[in-house]
Amino acid sequence: MSVNDSENKYLNIISPDFFFAKPQDERVDFQEKDLIELKPYGLSIANDTTRPFLILKDDSGLYTLPVGISQIEAGVALTQSSVSQSPMTPHKFSEMLLGSLDIKIERCVFVEIKGLHQYVRVYMTGHPKYQSLKLKADEAMSLCIHLKVPLFATKDFIQKSKMMTAEVSGIAKSLLARPEFAGKNNLCH
């Protein structure tokens, strides 16, 4: 069995989003002028929802993008933003590995909403095979923030995300009001 056969065997087993042979529902026809650069502004952590939101804003403060993240990502974002302590991050290894491989993440663009999840396309240089990866936003945010990767979205994506955020908050409030619906077999977690 050759190395290529061995690689193909494993590629047939897995199907991550960065294999572009399958169709994608994301919007990739945006113009550069349509992209709004966003920067971390804060976290929204409320008692009535189980999912924190990373708040991104543009420099003018006109556009706000809520990004649903996990509790772990929220904790990482908080510790990375602390100015009173020396910076702590779980991303040091990833940063060193990317650097040693001469891979640089150039930018992160919000491209799609599926259900209650936002997706980003992370563009990079230096990778021998791929120019970008598509990931759930909550899996990429703290690393992108740590690496100071510019974050972008379109006005349309920002608007759709606000509607998704309202939906998530509404579901959480409904579950708090009726905890019997939050059972183990319920699809709302």
PDB file of C-alpha atoms in Angstrom:
ATOM      1  CA  MET A   1       0.000   0.000   0.000  1.00  0.00           C
ATOM      2  CA  SER A   2       1.514   3.338  -1.051  1.00  0.00           C
ATOM      3  CA  VAL A   3       1.441   6.508   1.047  1.00  0.00           C
ATOM      4  CA  ASN A   4      -1.227   7.974  -1.261  1.00  0.00           C
ATOM      5  CA  ASP A   5      -3.430   4.886  -0.828  1.00  0.00           C
ATOM      6  CA  SER A   6      -3.023   5.153   2.920  1.00  0.00           C
ATOM      7  CA  GLU A   7      -3.948   8.872   2.868  1.00  0.00           C
ATOM      8  CA  ASN A   8      -6.986   8.202   0.664  1.00  0.00           C
ATOM      9  CA  LYS A   9      -8.157   5.463   3.023  1.00  0.00           C
ATOM     10  CA  TYR A  10      -8.289   7.976   5.884  1.00  0.00           C
ATOM     11  CA  LEU A  11      -9.777  10.732   3.748  1.00  0.00           C
ATOM     12  CA  ASN A  12     -12.669   8.434   2.858  1.00  0.00           C
ATOM     13  CA  ILE A  13     -13.392   7.806   6.543  1.00  0.00           C
ATOM     14  CA  ILE A  14     -13.591  11.465   7.567  1.00  0.00           C
ATOM     15  CA  SER A  15     -15.496  14.273   5.915  1.00  0.00           C
ATOM     16  CA  PRO A  16     -14.597  17.590   7.587  1.00  0.00           C
ATOM     17  CA  ASP A  17     -16.012  20.844   6.242  1.00  0.00           C
ATOM     18  CA  PHE A  18     -12.746  21.869   4.652  1.00  0.00           C
ATOM     19  CA  PHE A  19     -13.015  19.325   1.860  1.00  0.00           C
ATOM     20  CA  PHE A  20     -14.558  21.505  -0.817  1.00  0.00           C
ATOM     21  CA  ALA A  21     -15.727  18.772  -3.187  1.00  0.00           C
ATOM     22  CA  LYS A  22     -19.164  18.806  -1.604  1.00  0.00           C
ATOM     23  CA  PRO A  23     -21.505  21.765  -2.123  1.00  0.00           C
ATOM     24  CA  GLN A  24     -21.480  24.502   0.508  1.00  0.00           C
ATOM     25  CA  ASP A  25     -24.468  26.643   1.509  1.00  0.00           C
ATOM     26  CA  GLU A  26     -22.285  29.526   2.556  1.00  0.00           C
ATOM     27  CA  ARG A  27     -22.176  32.841   0.814  1.00  0.00           C
ATOM     28  CA  VAL A  28     -18.834  33.327  -0.942  1.00  0.00           C
ATOM     29  CA  ASP A  29     -19.914  35.819  -3.578  1.00  0.00           C
ATOM     30  CA  PHE A  30     -19.469  38.867  -1.328  1.00  0.00           C
ATOM     31  CA  GLN A  31     -17.382  41.813  -2.472  1.00  0.00           C
ATOM     32  CA  GLU A  32     -14.484  43.063  -0.370  1.00  0.00           C
ATOM     33  CA  LYS A  33     -16.332  46.378   0.000  1.00  0.00           C
ATOM     34  CA  ASP A  34     -19.268  44.494   1.601  1.00  0.00           C
ATOM     35  CA  LEU A  35     -17.110  43.177   4.457  1.00  0.00           C
ATOM     36  CA  ILE A  36     -17.211  45.011   7.763  1.00  0.00           C
ATOM     37  CA  GLU A  37     -14.252  44.530  10.083  1.00  0.00           C
ATOM     38  CA  LEU A  38     -15.349  43.670  13.608  1.00  0.00           C
ATOM     39  CA  LYS A  39     -13.414  43.633  16.870  1.00  0.00           C
ATOM     40  CA  PRO A  40     -14.089  41.981  20.228  1.00  0.00           C
ATOM     41  CA  TYR A  41     -16.177  44.265  22.404  1.00  0.00           C
ATOM     42  CA  GLY A  42     -17.369  42.088  25.276  1.00  0.00           C
ATOM     43  CA  LEU A  43     -19.321  39.077  26.442  1.00  0.00           C
ATOM     44  CA  SER A  44     -23.022  38.803  27.128  1.00  0.00           C
ATOM     45  CA  ILE A  45     -23.576  36.342  29.923  1.00  0.00           C
ATOM     46  CA  ALA A  46     -27.088  36.346  31.359  1.00  0.00           C
ATOM     47  CA  ASN A  47     -28.729  34.190  33.987  1.00  0.00           C
ATOM     48  CA  ASP A  48     -31.645  33.405  31.702  1.00  0.00           C
ATOM     49  CA  THR A  49     -29.674  31.734  28.892  1.00  0.00           C
ATOM     50  CA  THR A  50     -27.257  28.838  28.843  1.00  0.00           C
ATOM     51  CA  ARG A  51     -25.223  30.104  25.902  1.00  0.00           C
ATOM     52  CA  PRO A  52     -22.951  33.142  26.241  1.00  0.00           C
ATOM     53  CA  PHE A  53     -22.471  35.520  23.329  1.00  0.00           C
ATOM     54  CA  LEU A  54     -19.229  37.145  22.249  1.00  0.00           C
ATOM     55  CA  ILE A  55     -20.065  40.680  21.135  1.00  0.00           C
ATOM     56  CA  LEU A  56     -18.142  42.009  18.133  1.00  0.00           C
ATOM     57  CA  LYS A  57     -18.431  45.633  16.963  1.00  0.00           C
ATOM     58  CA  ASP A  58     -17.049  47.691  14.142  1.00  0.00           C
ATOM     59  CA  ASP A  59     -14.922  50.783  14.921  1.00  0.00           C
ATOM     60  CA  SER A  60     -17.859  53.159  14.396  1.00  0.00           C
ATOM     61  CA  GLY A  61     -20.066  51.202  16.809  1.00  0.00           C
ATOM     62  CA  LEU A  62     -22.760  51.088  14.122  1.00  0.00           C
ATOM     63  CA  TYR A  63     -22.629  47.295  13.612  1.00  0.00           C
ATOM     64  CA  THR A  64     -22.811  44.706  16.380  1.00  0.00           C
ATOM     65  CA  LEU A  65     -22.465  40.983  15.773  1.00  0.00           C
ATOM     66  CA  PRO A  66     -23.447  38.572  18.571  1.00  0.00           C
ATOM     67  CA  VAL A  67     -21.593  35.259  18.261  1.00  0.00           C
ATOM     68  CA  GLY A  68     -22.933  32.313  20.222  1.00  0.00           C
ATOM     69  CA  ILE A  69     -20.052  30.547  21.958  1.00  0.00           C
ATOM     70  CA  SER A  70     -19.665  27.730  24.460  1.00  0.00           C
ATOM     71  CA  GLN A  71     -19.043  28.331  28.146  1.00  0.00           C
ATOM     72  CA  ILE A  72     -15.466  27.115  27.668  1.00  0.00           C
ATOM     73  CA  GLU A  73     -14.829  29.599  24.828  1.00  0.00           C
ATOM     74  CA  ALA A  74     -16.328  32.370  26.977  1.00  0.00           C
ATOM     75  CA  GLY A  75     -13.960  31.476  29.821  1.00  0.00           C
ATOM     76  CA  VAL A  76     -10.982  31.479  27.455  1.00  0.00           C
ATOM     77  CA  ALA A  77     -12.030  34.839  26.018  1.00  0.00           C
ATOM     78  CA  LEU A  78     -12.319  36.287  29.524  1.00  0.00           C
ATOM     79  CA  THR A  79      -8.897  35.070  30.633  1.00  0.00           C
ATOM     80  CA  GLN A  80      -7.285  36.269  27.389  1.00  0.00           C
ATOM     81  CA  SER A  81      -8.738  39.748  27.863  1.00  0.00           C
ATOM     82  CA  SER A  82      -7.647  40.157  31.478  1.00  0.00           C
ATOM     83  CA  VAL A  83      -5.220  43.057  31.853  1.00  0.00           C
ATOM     84  CA  SER A  84      -4.609  42.447  35.564  1.00  0.00           C
ATOM     85  CA  GLN A  85      -2.957  39.060  35.058  1.00  0.00           C
ATOM     86  CA  SER A  86      -0.227  37.830  32.770  1.00  0.00           C
ATOM     87  CA  PRO A  87      -1.852  36.527  29.578  1.00  0.00           C
ATOM     88  CA  MET A  88      -2.988  32.924  29.857  1.00  0.00           C
ATOM     89  CA  THR A  89      -4.206  30.994  26.872  1.00  0.00           C
ATOM     90  CA  PRO A  90      -4.758  27.395  25.855  1.00  0.00           C
ATOM     91  CA  HIS A  91      -3.702  28.421  22.338  1.00  0.00           C
ATOM     92  CA  LYS A  92       0.054  28.723  22.850  1.00  0.00           C
ATOM     93  CA  PHE A  93       0.713  25.294  21.352  1.00  0.00           C
ATOM     94  CA  SER A  94      -1.500  26.029  18.316  1.00  0.00           C
ATOM     95  CA  GLU A  95       0.249  29.362  17.825  1.00  0.00           C
ATOM     96  CA  MET A  96       3.694  27.747  17.999  1.00  0.00           C
ATOM     97  CA  LEU A  97       2.677  24.864  15.712  1.00  0.00           C
ATOM     98  CA  LEU A  98       1.221  27.175  13.062  1.00  0.00           C
ATOM     99  CA  GLY A  99       4.348  29.348  13.256  1.00  0.00           C
ATOM    100  CA  SER A 100       6.703  26.391  12.950  1.00  0.00           C
ATOM    101  CA  LEU A 101       4.814  25.266   9.821  1.00  0.00           C
ATOM    102  CA  ASP A 102       4.875  28.813   8.365  1.00  0.00           C
ATOM    103  CA  ILE A 103       1.068  28.898   8.301  1.00  0.00           C
ATOM    104  CA  LYS A 104      -0.442  32.311   8.909  1.00  0.00           C
ATOM    105  CA  ILE A 105      -4.136  32.897   9.472  1.00  0.00           C
ATOM    106  CA  GLU A 106      -4.930  36.020   7.443  1.00  0.00           C
ATOM    107  CA  ARG A 107      -8.586  36.634   8.254  1.00  0.00           C
ATOM    108  CA  CYS A 108     -11.805  35.101   9.506  1.00  0.00           C
ATOM    109  CA  VAL A 109     -15.052  35.773   7.614  1.00  0.00           C
ATOM    110  CA  PHE A 110     -18.532  34.882   8.890  1.00  0.00           C
ATOM    111  CA  VAL A 111     -20.172  33.037   5.999  1.00  0.00           C
ATOM    112  CA  GLU A 112     -23.195  30.996   7.051  1.00  0.00           C
ATOM    113  CA  ILE A 113     -25.889  30.342   9.640  1.00  0.00           C
ATOM    114  CA  LYS A 114     -27.293  26.818   9.914  1.00  0.00           C
ATOM    115  CA  GLY A 115     -29.918  26.331  12.565  1.00  0.00           C
ATOM    116  CA  LEU A 116     -28.537  27.941  15.707  1.00  0.00           C
ATOM    117  CA  HIS A 117     -24.888  27.866  14.588  1.00  0.00           C
ATOM    118  CA  GLN A 118     -22.774  30.458  12.838  1.00  0.00           C
ATOM    119  CA  TYR A 119     -19.946  29.374  10.551  1.00  0.00           C
ATOM    120  CA  VAL A 120     -16.752  31.153   9.592  1.00  0.00           C
ATOM    121  CA  ARG A 121     -14.249  30.629   6.840  1.00  0.00           C
ATOM    122  CA  VAL A 122     -10.696  31.078   8.131  1.00  0.00           C
ATOM    123  CA  TYR A 123      -8.336  32.126   5.331  1.00  0.00           C
ATOM    124  CA  MET A 124      -4.658  31.268   5.600  1.00  0.00           C
ATOM    125  CA  THR A 125      -1.370  31.265   3.769  1.00  0.00           C
ATOM    126  CA  GLY A 126       1.424  28.725   3.888  1.00  0.00           C
ATOM    127  CA  HIS A 127      -0.669  25.560   4.077  1.00  0.00           C
ATOM    128  CA  PRO A 128       0.429  23.056   1.415  1.00  0.00           C
ATOM    129  CA  LYS A 129      -3.143  22.042   0.436  1.00  0.00           C
ATOM    130  CA  TYR A 130      -5.782  24.466   1.710  1.00  0.00           C
ATOM    131  CA  GLN A 131      -6.318  28.197   1.483  1.00  0.00           C
ATOM    132  CA  SER A 132      -9.202  28.185   3.946  1.00  0.00           C
ATOM    133  CA  LEU A 133     -11.140  26.116   6.465  1.00  0.00           C
ATOM    134  CA  LYS A 134     -14.812  26.305   7.325  1.00  0.00           C
ATOM    135  CA  LEU A 135     -15.566  25.950  11.033  1.00  0.00           C
ATOM    136  CA  LYS A 136     -18.304  26.653  13.540  1.00  0.00           C
ATOM    137  CA  ALA A 137     -17.664  30.171  14.803  1.00  0.00           C
ATOM    138  CA  ASP A 138     -17.632  29.047  18.422  1.00  0.00           C
ATOM    139  CA  GLU A 139     -14.752  26.676  17.621  1.00  0.00           C
ATOM    140  CA  ALA A 140     -12.580  29.412  16.124  1.00  0.00           C
ATOM    141  CA  MET A 141     -13.245  32.656  17.997  1.00  0.00           C
ATOM    142  CA  SER A 142     -10.817  32.465  20.914  1.00  0.00           C
ATOM    143  CA  LEU A 143      -7.947  31.259  18.703  1.00  0.00           C
ATOM    144  CA  CYS A 144      -8.615  34.020  16.161  1.00  0.00           C
ATOM    145  CA  ILE A 145      -8.769  36.609  18.940  1.00  0.00           C
ATOM    146  CA  HIS A 146      -5.547  35.265  20.482  1.00  0.00           C
ATOM    147  CA  LEU A 147      -3.769  35.421  17.113  1.00  0.00           C
ATOM    148  CA  LYS A 148      -5.246  38.897  16.445  1.00  0.00           C
ATOM    149  CA  VAL A 149      -6.827  37.678  13.213  1.00  0.00           C
ATOM    150  CA  PRO A 150      -9.072  40.319  11.596  1.00  0.00           C
ATOM    151  CA  LEU A 151     -12.757  39.314  11.785  1.00  0.00           C
ATOM    152  CA  PHE A 152     -15.235  40.250   9.033  1.00  0.00           C
ATOM    153  CA  ALA A 153     -18.947  39.911   8.259  1.00  0.00           C
ATOM    154  CA  THR A 154     -21.434  41.418   5.833  1.00  0.00           C
ATOM    155  CA  LYS A 155     -24.379  43.618   6.913  1.00  0.00           C
ATOM    156  CA  ASP A 156     -26.719  40.827   5.840  1.00  0.00           C
ATOM    157  CA  PHE A 157     -24.928  38.263   8.013  1.00  0.00           C
ATOM    158  CA  ILE A 158     -24.994  40.630  11.008  1.00  0.00           C
ATOM    159  CA  GLN A 159     -28.760  41.095  10.621  1.00  0.00           C
ATOM    160  CA  LYS A 160     -29.400  37.341  10.317  1.00  0.00           C
ATOM    161  CA  SER A 161     -27.242  36.731  13.400  1.00  0.00           C
ATOM    162  CA  LYS A 162     -29.291  39.170  15.454  1.00  0.00           C
ATOM    163  CA  MET A 163     -32.437  37.239  14.521  1.00  0.00           C
ATOM    164  CA  MET A 164     -30.708  33.943  15.446  1.00  0.00           C
ATOM    165  CA  THR A 165     -29.638  35.435  18.804  1.00  0.00           C
ATOM    166  CA  ALA A 166     -33.205  36.486  19.561  1.00  0.00           C
ATOM    167  CA  GLU A 167     -34.351  32.962  18.711  1.00  0.00           C
ATOM    168  CA  VAL A 168     -31.727  31.384  21.018  1.00  0.00           C
ATOM    169  CA  SER A 169     -32.687  33.736  23.859  1.00  0.00           C
ATOM    170  CA  GLY A 170     -36.373  33.009  23.305  1.00  0.00           C
ATOM    171  CA  ILE A 171     -35.794  29.250  23.431  1.00  0.00           C
ATOM    172  CA  ALA A 172     -33.766  29.570  26.642  1.00  0.00           C
ATOM    173  CA  LYS A 173     -36.443  31.708  28.302  1.00  0.00           C
ATOM    174  CA  SER A 174     -39.118  29.203  27.278  1.00  0.00           C
ATOM    175  CA  LEU A 175     -37.097  26.353  28.765  1.00  0.00           C
ATOM    176  CA  LEU A 176     -36.640  28.215  32.043  1.00  0.00           C
ATOM    177  CA  ALA A 177     -40.372  28.837  32.185  1.00  0.00           C
ATOM    178  CA  ARG A 178     -41.150  25.187  31.385  1.00  0.00           C
ATOM    179  CA  PRO A 179     -38.205  23.050  32.639  1.00  0.00           C
ATOM    180  CA  GLU A 180     -40.048  19.823  31.849  1.00  0.00           C
ATOM    181  CA  PHE A 181     -39.284  20.511  28.156  1.00  0.00           C
ATOM    182  CA  ALA A 182     -35.533  20.612  28.836  1.00  0.00           C
ATOM    183  CA  GLY A 183     -35.375  16.883  29.525  1.00  0.00           C
ATOM    184  CA  LYS A 184     -32.532  14.623  28.494  1.00  0.00           C
ATOM    185  CA  ASN A 185     -34.185  13.488  25.243  1.00  0.00           C
ATOM    186  CA  ASN A 186     -35.155  16.979  24.112  1.00  0.00           C
ATOM    187  CA  LEU A 187     -33.383  18.414  21.044  1.00  0.00           C
ATOM    188  CA  CYS A 188     -33.082  21.891  22.551  1.00  0.00           C
ATOM    189  CA  HIS A 189     -29.690  21.512  24.175  1.00  0.00           C
TER     190      HIS A 189
END
